Amino acid sequence: MSDPEKKYKDYPEGGVIDEAGSARKYKTGDWRSQKPEVDKEKCINCLWCWVYCPDNSILVEEGKMVGFRYSHCKGCGICAAECPKKAITMKKEGN
Amino acid sequence: MQPIAMNGDQAIAYAWKQVNPDVVAAYPITPQTIIVEAFSEYVADGLVDTEFVCAESEHSAMSLCIGAAAGGARTCTATASAGLAFMWEMLYIAASMRLPIIMAVANRALSGPINIHCDHSDTMGARDSGWIQIYGENAQEAYDNSIMAFKIGEHLDLRLPVMTNFDGFITSHSLENLSLLQDDDVKKFVGEFKAIRPLLDYRNPVTYGPFDPPDFYFEHKYQQVEAMSRAMPIIKKVADEYAKLSGRFYDIVEPYRTEDADFVAIAVGSTAGTLRSVVDELRAEGKKVGSLKLRVFRPFPDKEIIEALEGKKAVAVLDRAISFGATGPIFPEVRSALFDASERPKVVNYIYGLGGRDVSIEELKSVYNGLMTGRCDRVNYLGVRI
Ligand code: SF4
Ligand code: SF4
């Protein structure tokens, strides 16, 4: 994300990225308008959501689905659509 | 050096030979072909150590210029007409990446029907791509502009690509006597190329051409605006230095007998020369006329135009291109500049010479007659059978 204190002169000319690995800092989750939420009561840890998530944003620990990497989740809703148990629901971002 | 006969294309190839760029991208298109042909001979004869790359299209030629320039190479290419149109996408990329690529354009009509002759529809169409545009009047200027272009575009406060334009066939293929500079003088004048953040500097890795989201894009565009706003004094300074070396001085706009003139016509390219002789003929008849050569079109010289034309009675802008649905492309810009003049002249448009149609002395006299008698429209068409 841009720093509101930085003016046009503070950026390298031509849009050149002069720092290696800086993509890590870019939190693409900012784009999201909807966010997924999981009901672990319904979840059977089949990891179908992990297979389908195009952003590698399903968090798995010891073989169990434990939540979302919201810093990169774009809110596309694919996980919710694919979950066989309807354990994931999409909520409006910010609510 | 003794004057030597060359056509405009050969003159440009010769200028490049003296500069000895690192990379030249070649894709031939009439009327520019002689440039890359002549340059390829210099390469074959070992007179330059340029990497001469034959591309499979103009889009590729400009793409490889971008790659080479981003890699840190002094790079140039040439094109015309549909070739320039085919580079469109890459023109914007070259400019926004701030790569000082030098490109010679032998102005030629854009289709259709297919026409290989001179008009300015190609470069006028590319006017918003972020390239500096300088128009030469004859082969001498094509040569001189080609040398100055390197020093302008590569200036550390600028770093912008430069198009050196000249009229297809009229200038590209006509032999003229030129004065050339000595090789050493050209080398010294343009100096060593200084690469900024070159891709090949593996100790300082950089990424060129990344996705630029709304958070940053506008700022990068503003950097280009700023660079363009610095260009005019740099172009002037380079022209001054070049004048010291060559004895030939080129200004941003070149007024001819305008000081006490009431009626002035403006043109770019070879027509500017014809206009001066028309001015002389009409002056001999006691008419208070003058002409203005517009040498630099991007950035647009508002201030210089106001200085030269404020208080005139009427001004005709000669456009060798059309913006369909509007007027000629230079006309609205001149008119807009003069809107800020304290005494505004009447400004009309003459569209002429499309697809290589000759423009005669008589026709140019009729432009001045139109201004002097007021018998002209807002937009006039010169020499078309209506
Ligand atoms: S797809 Fe549904 S049930 Fe399967 S792990 Fe993900 S949330 Fe749980
Ligand atoms: S909403 Fe889309 S991006 Fe976010 S976790 Fe689900 S599948 Fe992945």
Coordinates of C-alpha atoms and ligand atoms in Angstrom, one line a residue:
Chain A
M1 CA 0.0 0.0 0.0
S2 CA 1.2 3.5 -0.7
D3 CA 2.2 5.7 2.2
P4 CA 0.0 8.8 2.2
E5 CA 3.1 10.8 3.4
K6 CA 5.0 9.9 0.3
K7 CA 4.8 12.2 -2.7
Y8 CA 5.4 11.5 -6.4
K9 CA 9.1 12.4 -6.1
D10 CA 9.6 9.7 -3.4
Y11 CA 9.0 6.8 -5.8
P12 CA 11.6 5.5 -8.3
E13 CA 11.0 6.9 -11.8
G14 CA 9.4 4.7 -14.4
G15 CA 7.7 2.5 -11.7
V16 CA 10.9 0.6 -11.3
I17 CA 10.9 -1.7 -8.3
D18 CA 14.4 -1.3 -6.8
E19 CA 13.9 -3.6 -3.8
A20 CA 13.9 -7.4 -4.2
G21 CA 11.1 -9.4 -2.6
S22 CA 8.9 -6.4 -2.0
A23 CA 5.8 -8.2 -3.2
R24 CA 5.6 -9.7 0.3
K25 CA 4.7 -6.3 1.6
Y26 CA 1.7 -6.0 -0.7
K27 CA -1.3 -7.1 1.1
T28 CA -3.7 -8.1 -1.6
G29 CA -6.4 -8.8 0.9
D30 CA -7.1 -5.1 0.8
W31 CA -9.0 -5.6 -2.4
R32 CA -11.6 -7.7 -0.7
S33 CA -15.3 -6.6 -0.4
Q34 CA -16.5 -9.9 1.1
K35 CA -14.8 -12.1 3.7
P36 CA -15.2 -15.8 4.3
E37 CA -16.0 -17.1 7.8
V38 CA -16.0 -20.8 8.8
D39 CA -18.3 -22.6 11.2
K40 CA -16.0 -25.2 12.7
E41 CA -19.0 -27.1 14.1
K42 CA -20.0 -28.0 10.5
C43 CA -16.4 -28.4 9.2
I44 CA -15.2 -32.0 8.6
N45 CA -11.5 -30.9 7.7
C46 CA -11.8 -32.4 4.3
L47 CA -9.5 -29.5 3.1
W48 CA -11.5 -29.2 -0.1
C49 CA -11.3 -25.4 0.5
W50 CA -7.5 -25.6 0.7
V51 CA -7.4 -27.4 -2.6
Y52 CA -9.6 -24.8 -4.3
C53 CA -8.5 -21.5 -2.8
P54 CA -6.6 -19.7 -5.7
D55 CA -4.8 -17.5 -3.2
N56 CA -3.3 -20.0 -0.8
S57 CA -5.3 -18.3 1.9
I58 CA -6.7 -21.3 3.8
L59 CA -4.7 -21.9 6.9
V60 CA -4.1 -25.5 7.9
E61 CA -2.5 -26.8 11.0
E62 CA -1.8 -30.5 11.7
G63 CA -4.2 -31.5 9.0
K64 CA -7.0 -29.3 10.1
M65 CA -8.6 -26.3 8.5
V66 CA -8.1 -23.5 11.1
G67 CA -9.1 -20.3 9.3
F68 CA -8.1 -17.8 6.6
R69 CA -5.0 -15.7 5.7
Y70 CA -7.0 -12.5 5.5
S71 CA -3.9 -10.5 4.4
H72 CA -4.1 -12.2 1.0
C73 CA -7.7 -13.6 0.8
K74 CA -9.4 -11.7 -2.0
G75 CA -12.9 -12.8 -0.9
C76 CA -13.7 -14.6 -4.2
G77 CA -16.0 -17.0 -2.4
I78 CA -14.7 -20.1 -4.1
C79 CA -14.0 -21.9 -0.8
A80 CA -17.6 -21.2 0.3
A81 CA -19.0 -22.5 -3.0
E82 CA -16.9 -25.7 -2.9
C83 CA -17.2 -26.6 0.8
P84 CA -19.3 -29.9 0.8
K85 CA -20.7 -29.1 4.3
K86 CA -21.6 -25.4 3.6
A87 CA -19.4 -24.6 6.5
I88 CA -18.1 -21.3 5.0
T89 CA -20.2 -18.2 4.6
M90 CA -19.3 -15.0 2.9
K91 CA -19.9 -11.8 4.9
K92 CA -19.7 -8.3 3.8
E93 CA -16.3 -6.9 4.6
G94 CA -16.2 -4.4 7.5
N95 CA -19.4 -5.7 9.1
Chain B
M1 CA 34.7 18.9 -43.3
Q2 CA 33.7 19.4 -47.0
P3 CA 30.0 19.4 -47.6
I4 CA 28.8 16.0 -48.8
A5 CA 25.7 14.9 -50.7
M6 CA 23.4 12.6 -48.8
N7 CA 19.7 12.0 -48.5
G8 CA 17.9 12.4 -45.2
D9 CA 17.9 8.7 -44.4
Q10 CA 21.7 8.4 -45.1
A11 CA 22.3 11.4 -43.0
I12 CA 20.6 9.8 -40.0
A13 CA 22.4 6.5 -40.4
Y14 CA 25.7 8.5 -40.6
A15 CA 24.8 10.4 -37.4
W16 CA 24.2 7.1 -35.6
K17 CA 27.4 5.7 -37.0
Q18 CA 29.2 8.7 -35.4
V19 CA 27.4 8.1 -32.1
N20 CA 28.0 4.3 -32.2
P21 CA 25.0 3.2 -30.2
D22 CA 25.1 -0.1 -28.3
V23 CA 21.9 -1.5 -29.9
V24 CA 20.0 -0.7 -33.0
A25 CA 16.7 -2.5 -33.7
A26 CA 15.9 -2.9 -37.4
Y27 CA 12.7 -3.4 -39.2
P28 CA 12.5 -1.8 -42.6
I29 CA 9.5 0.3 -43.7
T30 CA 9.4 2.8 -46.5
P31 CA 10.6 5.6 -46.5
Q32 CA 12.8 4.8 -43.6
T33 CA 14.4 1.6 -45.0
I34 CA 17.6 3.3 -46.2
I35 CA 18.5 4.2 -42.6
V36 CA 18.7 0.7 -41.3
E37 CA 20.2 -0.6 -44.6
A38 CA 22.9 2.0 -44.5
F39 CA 23.5 1.4 -40.8
S40 CA 23.7 -2.4 -41.4
E41 CA 26.6 -1.7 -43.8
Y42 CA 28.4 0.2 -41.1
V43 CA 27.9 -2.8 -38.8
A44 CA 29.1 -5.3 -41.5
D45 CA 32.1 -3.1 -42.3
G46 CA 33.1 -3.0 -38.6
L47 CA 32.8 0.8 -38.4
V48 CA 30.6 0.6 -35.4
D49 CA 30.4 -2.1 -32.6
T50 CA 26.6 -1.9 -32.4
E51 CA 24.5 -4.9 -31.7
F52 CA 22.3 -4.8 -34.8
V53 CA 19.1 -6.8 -34.2
C54 CA 16.7 -7.6 -37.0
A55 CA 13.2 -7.8 -35.5
E56 CA 10.2 -9.5 -37.0
S57 CA 8.0 -6.5 -36.7
E58 CA 7.9 -2.9 -35.5
H59 CA 6.2 -4.0 -32.3
S60 CA 9.1 -6.3 -31.6
A61 CA 11.6 -3.7 -32.7
M62 CA 10.3 -1.2 -30.1
S63 CA 10.0 -4.0 -27.5
L64 CA 13.6 -5.0 -28.0
C65 CA 14.7 -1.3 -27.8
I66 CA 12.9 -1.2 -24.4
G67 CA 14.6 -4.4 -23.2
A68 CA 18.0 -3.1 -24.4
A69 CA 17.6 0.3 -22.9
A70 CA 16.3 -1.1 -19.6
G71 CA 19.4 -3.4 -19.7
G72 CA 21.5 -0.3 -19.9
A73 CA 22.3 0.1 -23.6
R74 CA 22.2 3.3 -25.7
T75 CA 19.5 2.3 -28.2
C76 CA 17.9 3.6 -31.3
T77 CA 15.6 2.5 -34.1
A78 CA 13.7 4.0 -37.0
T79 CA 10.2 3.6 -38.4
A80 CA 7.3 5.3 -40.3
S81 CA 3.6 5.2 -40.8
A82 CA 1.9 1.8 -40.0
G83 CA 5.2 0.7 -38.4
L84 CA 4.9 3.5 -35.9
A85 CA 1.2 2.6 -35.4
F86 CA 2.2 -1.0 -34.8
M87 CA 4.6 0.2 -32.0
W88 CA 1.8 2.1 -30.3
E89 CA 1.5 0.1 -27.1
M90 CA 5.3 0.0 -26.7
L91 CA 5.7 3.7 -27.3
Y92 CA 3.8 4.4 -24.1
I93 CA 5.8 1.8 -22.2
A94 CA 9.2 3.2 -23.4
A95 CA 8.2 6.6 -22.2
S96 CA 6.7 5.6 -18.9
M97 CA 9.7 3.5 -18.1
R98 CA 11.8 6.6 -18.7
L99 CA 14.0 5.0 -21.3
P100 CA 15.9 7.4 -23.5
I101 CA 15.4 5.5 -26.8
I102 CA 16.1 7.5 -29.9
M103 CA 13.8 6.9 -32.9
A104 CA 13.9 8.4 -36.4
V105 CA 10.5 8.6 -38.1
A106 CA 10.3 9.4 -41.8
N107 CA 6.8 10.9 -41.7
R108 CA 4.4 8.9 -43.9
A109 CA 0.6 8.7 -44.3
L110 CA -1.4 6.2 -42.4
S111 CA -3.8 3.9 -44.3
G112 CA -6.1 3.6 -45.9
P113 CA -6.0 3.4 -48.8
I114 CA -2.4 2.4 -48.7
N115 CA -0.1 5.3 -49.3
I116 CA 3.7 5.5 -48.9
H117 CA 4.1 9.2 -49.2
C118 CA 4.5 12.0 -46.7
D119 CA 2.1 13.4 -44.2
H120 CA 2.2 13.7 -40.5
S121 CA -0.7 11.4 -39.5
D122 CA 1.8 8.9 -38.0
T123 CA 3.7 11.0 -35.5
M124 CA 0.8 13.3 -34.8
G125 CA -1.1 10.3 -33.7
A126 CA 1.7 9.3 -31.4
R127 CA 1.8 12.8 -29.8
D128 CA 0.3 11.7 -26.5
S129 CA 2.6 8.7 -25.9
G130 CA 5.1 10.7 -23.8
W131 CA 7.9 10.9 -26.4
I132 CA 9.7 14.2 -27.1
Q133 CA 9.0 15.1 -30.8
I134 CA 11.3 17.2 -32.8
Y135 CA 10.6 17.9 -36.5
G136 CA 13.5 18.5 -39.0
E137 CA 13.0 20.6 -42.1
N138 CA 15.7 19.0 -44.4
A139 CA 18.4 16.4 -44.4
Q140 CA 20.8 18.7 -42.5
E141 CA 18.3 19.1 -39.7
A142 CA 17.6 15.4 -39.8
Y143 CA 21.3 14.8 -39.2
D144 CA 21.7 17.5 -36.6
N145 CA 18.5 16.5 -34.7
S146 CA 19.6 12.9 -34.6
I147 CA 22.8 13.9 -32.7
M148 CA 21.1 16.3 -30.4
A149 CA 18.4 13.8 -29.6
F150 CA 20.8 11.6 -27.7
K151 CA 22.0 14.4 -25.5
I152 CA 18.4 15.6 -24.9
G153 CA 16.8 12.2 -24.1
E154 CA 19.7 11.0 -22.0
H155 CA 19.9 14.1 -19.9
L156 CA 19.8 13.1 -16.3
D157 CA 17.0 15.5 -15.5
L158 CA 14.9 14.1 -18.4
R159 CA 15.4 10.4 -19.3
L160 CA 12.7 10.4 -22.0
P161 CA 12.6 8.8 -25.4
V162 CA 12.9 11.2 -28.4
M163 CA 11.4 11.0 -31.9
T164 CA 13.3 12.8 -34.6
N165 CA 10.8 13.3 -37.4
F166 CA 11.4 14.4 -41.0
D167 CA 9.3 14.3 -44.2
G168 CA 9.2 10.9 -45.9
F169 CA 10.6 11.0 -49.5
I170 CA 10.8 14.9 -49.5
T171 CA 13.6 14.7 -47.0
S172 CA 14.3 11.0 -46.6
H173 CA 15.1 10.4 -50.3
S174 CA 16.2 13.8 -51.7
L175 CA 20.0 14.4 -52.0
E176 CA 21.2 17.5 -50.3
N177 CA 24.6 19.0 -49.5
L178 CA 25.3 18.6 -45.8
S179 CA 27.9 19.6 -43.4
L180 CA 28.9 16.8 -41.1
L181 CA 30.7 17.0 -37.8
Q182 CA 33.9 15.1 -37.1
D183 CA 33.5 11.7 -35.5
D184 CA 35.4 12.7 -32.4
D185 CA 33.4 15.9 -31.9
V186 CA 30.1 13.9 -32.1
K187 CA 31.4 11.4 -29.6
K188 CA 32.5 14.1 -27.2
F189 CA 29.2 16.0 -27.7
V190 CA 27.0 13.0 -26.8
G191 CA 29.3 11.7 -24.2
E192 CA 29.2 8.2 -22.6
F193 CA 25.8 6.7 -22.0
K194 CA 24.9 6.6 -18.3
A195 CA 22.6 3.8 -17.5
I196 CA 20.1 4.4 -14.6
R197 CA 19.1 1.3 -12.7
P198 CA 20.1 -1.1 -15.5
L199 CA 18.6 -4.6 -15.4
L200 CA 22.0 -6.1 -16.0
D201 CA 23.4 -4.7 -12.7
Y202 CA 22.8 -8.0 -10.9
R203 CA 24.2 -6.6 -7.6
N204 CA 21.3 -4.2 -7.5
P205 CA 18.4 -6.2 -8.8
V206 CA 15.4 -4.2 -10.1
T207 CA 12.1 -5.0 -11.7
Y208 CA 11.0 -3.1 -14.8
G209 CA 7.4 -2.8 -15.9
P210 CA 5.5 -4.1 -12.9
F211 CA 1.8 -3.8 -12.3
D212 CA 1.2 -0.3 -11.1
P213 CA -2.1 -0.2 -9.1
P214 CA -4.2 3.0 -8.4
D215 CA -2.1 3.6 -5.3
F216 CA 1.0 4.6 -7.4
Y217 CA 0.1 4.9 -11.1
F218 CA -1.0 8.6 -11.0
E219 CA 2.3 9.5 -9.3
H220 CA 4.3 7.8 -12.0
K221 CA 2.3 9.7 -14.7
Y222 CA 2.9 12.9 -12.8
Q223 CA 6.7 12.2 -12.9
Q224 CA 6.4 12.1 -16.7
V225 CA 4.5 15.4 -16.6
E226 CA 7.3 16.9 -14.5
A227 CA 10.0 15.5 -16.8
M228 CA 8.3 17.0 -19.9
S229 CA 8.0 20.3 -18.1
R230 CA 11.8 20.3 -17.7
A231 CA 12.4 19.4 -21.4
M232 CA 12.2 22.8 -23.0
P233 CA 15.2 24.4 -21.3
I234 CA 17.2 21.2 -21.8
I235 CA 16.4 21.2 -25.6
K236 CA 17.5 24.8 -25.8
K237 CA 20.7 24.2 -23.8
V238 CA 21.6 21.3 -26.1
A239 CA 20.9 23.4 -29.1
D240 CA 23.2 26.1 -27.8
E241 CA 26.0 23.7 -27.2
Y242 CA 25.4 22.2 -30.6
A243 CA 25.6 25.6 -32.2
K244 CA 29.0 26.2 -30.6
L245 CA 30.2 23.0 -32.2
S246 CA 28.5 23.2 -35.6
G247 CA 27.7 26.8 -36.2
R248 CA 24.1 25.8 -36.7
F249 CA 21.5 27.0 -34.1
Y250 CA 18.0 25.5 -33.8
D251 CA 15.4 27.1 -31.7
I252 CA 12.2 25.6 -30.3
V253 CA 10.1 27.7 -32.7
E254 CA 11.8 29.6 -35.5
P255 CA 10.1 32.8 -36.5
Y256 CA 10.9 34.2 -39.9
R257 CA 10.3 37.9 -40.6
T258 CA 7.5 38.0 -38.0
E259 CA 8.6 41.0 -36.0
D260 CA 6.6 43.5 -37.9
A261 CA 4.3 41.0 -39.6
D262 CA 0.5 41.1 -39.3
F263 CA -0.1 37.7 -40.9
V264 CA 1.8 34.6 -40.0
A265 CA 1.6 30.9 -41.2
I266 CA 2.9 28.1 -39.0
A267 CA 4.2 24.7 -40.3
V268 CA 6.4 21.8 -39.2
G269 CA 8.8 19.9 -41.4
S270 CA 9.8 20.6 -45.0
T271 CA 6.9 23.0 -45.7
A272 CA 8.5 25.5 -43.2
G273 CA 11.3 26.0 -45.8
T274 CA 8.8 26.6 -48.7
L275 CA 6.9 29.0 -46.5
R276 CA 10.0 31.2 -46.0
S277 CA 10.4 31.6 -49.7
V278 CA 6.7 32.5 -50.0
V279 CA 7.2 35.1 -47.3
D280 CA 10.1 36.6 -49.2
E281 CA 8.0 36.8 -52.4
L282 CA 5.1 38.4 -50.6
R283 CA 7.4 40.8 -48.7
A284 CA 8.8 41.9 -52.1
E285 CA 5.3 42.9 -52.9
G286 CA 5.1 44.9 -49.7
K287 CA 2.9 42.5 -47.8
K288 CA 3.5 42.3 -44.0
V289 CA 3.8 38.5 -43.7
G290 CA 6.0 36.1 -41.8
S291 CA 6.2 32.5 -41.0
L292 CA 6.9 30.3 -37.9
K293 CA 8.5 26.9 -38.0
L294 CA 7.4 24.7 -35.1
R295 CA 10.4 22.5 -34.5
V296 CA 9.4 21.0 -31.2
F297 CA 5.9 19.7 -30.9
R298 CA 6.2 17.7 -27.7
P299 CA 6.5 19.3 -25.3
F300 CA 4.3 21.9 -26.8
P301 CA 5.9 25.4 -26.8
D302 CA 2.9 27.5 -25.6
K303 CA 5.1 30.3 -24.2
E304 CA 7.2 30.6 -27.4
I305 CA 4.2 30.7 -29.6
I306 CA 2.6 33.5 -27.5
E307 CA 5.9 35.4 -27.6
A308 CA 6.1 35.1 -31.4
L309 CA 2.4 35.7 -32.3
E310 CA 0.9 38.0 -29.7
G311 CA -0.7 41.0 -31.3
K312 CA -0.7 39.6 -34.9
K313 CA -3.8 40.2 -37.0
A314 CA -4.2 36.6 -38.2
V315 CA -2.4 33.3 -38.0
A316 CA -2.8 30.2 -40.2
V317 CA -1.8 26.8 -38.8
L318 CA -0.8 24.4 -41.6
D319 CA -1.5 20.8 -40.6
R320 CA -0.3 17.9 -42.7
A321 CA -2.7 15.5 -40.8
I322 CA -6.3 15.4 -39.7
S323 CA -8.0 14.5 -36.5
F324 CA -11.2 13.2 -38.0
G325 CA -14.2 14.7 -36.4
A326 CA -12.1 17.7 -35.2
T327 CA -9.5 19.7 -37.1
G328 CA -5.8 19.4 -37.9
P329 CA -3.8 18.3 -34.7
I330 CA -1.6 21.4 -34.4
F331 CA -4.4 23.9 -34.9
P332 CA -6.2 23.5 -31.6
E333 CA -3.0 23.6 -29.6
V334 CA -1.8 26.8 -31.2
R335 CA -5.2 28.3 -30.8
S336 CA -5.3 27.2 -27.2
A337 CA -1.9 28.7 -26.5
L338 CA -3.0 32.0 -28.0
F339 CA -6.1 32.2 -25.9
D340 CA -3.7 33.3 -23.1
A341 CA -2.2 36.1 -25.2
S342 CA -3.1 39.6 -24.2
E343 CA -3.9 40.5 -27.8
R344 CA -5.3 37.4 -29.5
P345 CA -4.9 37.0 -33.3
K346 CA -7.5 35.3 -35.4
V347 CA -6.4 31.7 -35.9
V348 CA -7.4 29.5 -38.8
N349 CA -6.5 26.0 -39.9
Y350 CA -5.3 24.9 -43.3
I351 CA -5.1 21.1 -43.9
Y352 CA -2.7 20.3 -46.8
G353 CA -0.5 17.7 -48.4
L354 CA -2.1 14.5 -47.2
G355 CA -0.6 11.3 -48.7
G356 CA 2.3 13.2 -50.3
R357 CA 0.2 15.8 -52.2
D358 CA 2.6 18.5 -53.3
V359 CA 2.1 21.9 -51.8
S360 CA 2.9 24.7 -54.2
I361 CA 4.2 28.2 -53.8
E362 CA 0.9 29.5 -55.3
E363 CA -1.2 27.5 -52.7
L364 CA 0.9 28.8 -49.9
K365 CA 0.4 32.3 -51.2
S366 CA -3.4 31.6 -51.2
V367 CA -3.1 30.9 -47.4
Y368 CA -1.7 34.4 -46.8
N369 CA -4.3 35.8 -49.1
G370 CA -7.0 34.1 -47.1
L371 CA -5.5 35.7 -43.9
M372 CA -5.1 39.1 -45.5
T373 CA -8.6 39.3 -47.0
G374 CA -10.4 37.4 -44.3
R375 CA -11.8 35.2 -47.0
C376 CA -11.1 31.9 -45.3
D377 CA -13.0 29.4 -43.1
R378 CA -12.1 28.2 -39.7
V379 CA -10.8 25.0 -41.3
N380 CA -9.6 25.1 -44.9
Y381 CA -8.4 22.3 -47.2
L382 CA -5.5 23.2 -49.5
G383 CA -5.2 21.5 -52.8
V384 CA -7.9 18.9 -52.5
R385 CA -10.4 18.8 -55.4
I386 CA -13.7 19.7 -53.7
Ligands
SF4_1 S1 -14.1 -27.5 2.6 FE1 -15.5 -27.0 4.2 S2 -15.6 -28.9 5.4 FE2 -13.8 -29.0 4.1 S3 -12.1 -28.3 5.3 FE3 -12.9 -26.5 4.2 S4 -14.4 -25.6 5.6 FE4 -14.0 -27.6 6.3
SF4_2 S1 -12.6 -16.3 -0.4 FE1 -11.4 -17.0 -2.1 S2 -9.3 -16.2 -1.6 FE2 -10.5 -16.1 0.3 S3 -10.1 -18.1 1.3 FE3 -11.9 -18.4 0.1 S4 -11.2 -19.2 -1.8 FE4 -9.4 -18.3 -0.8

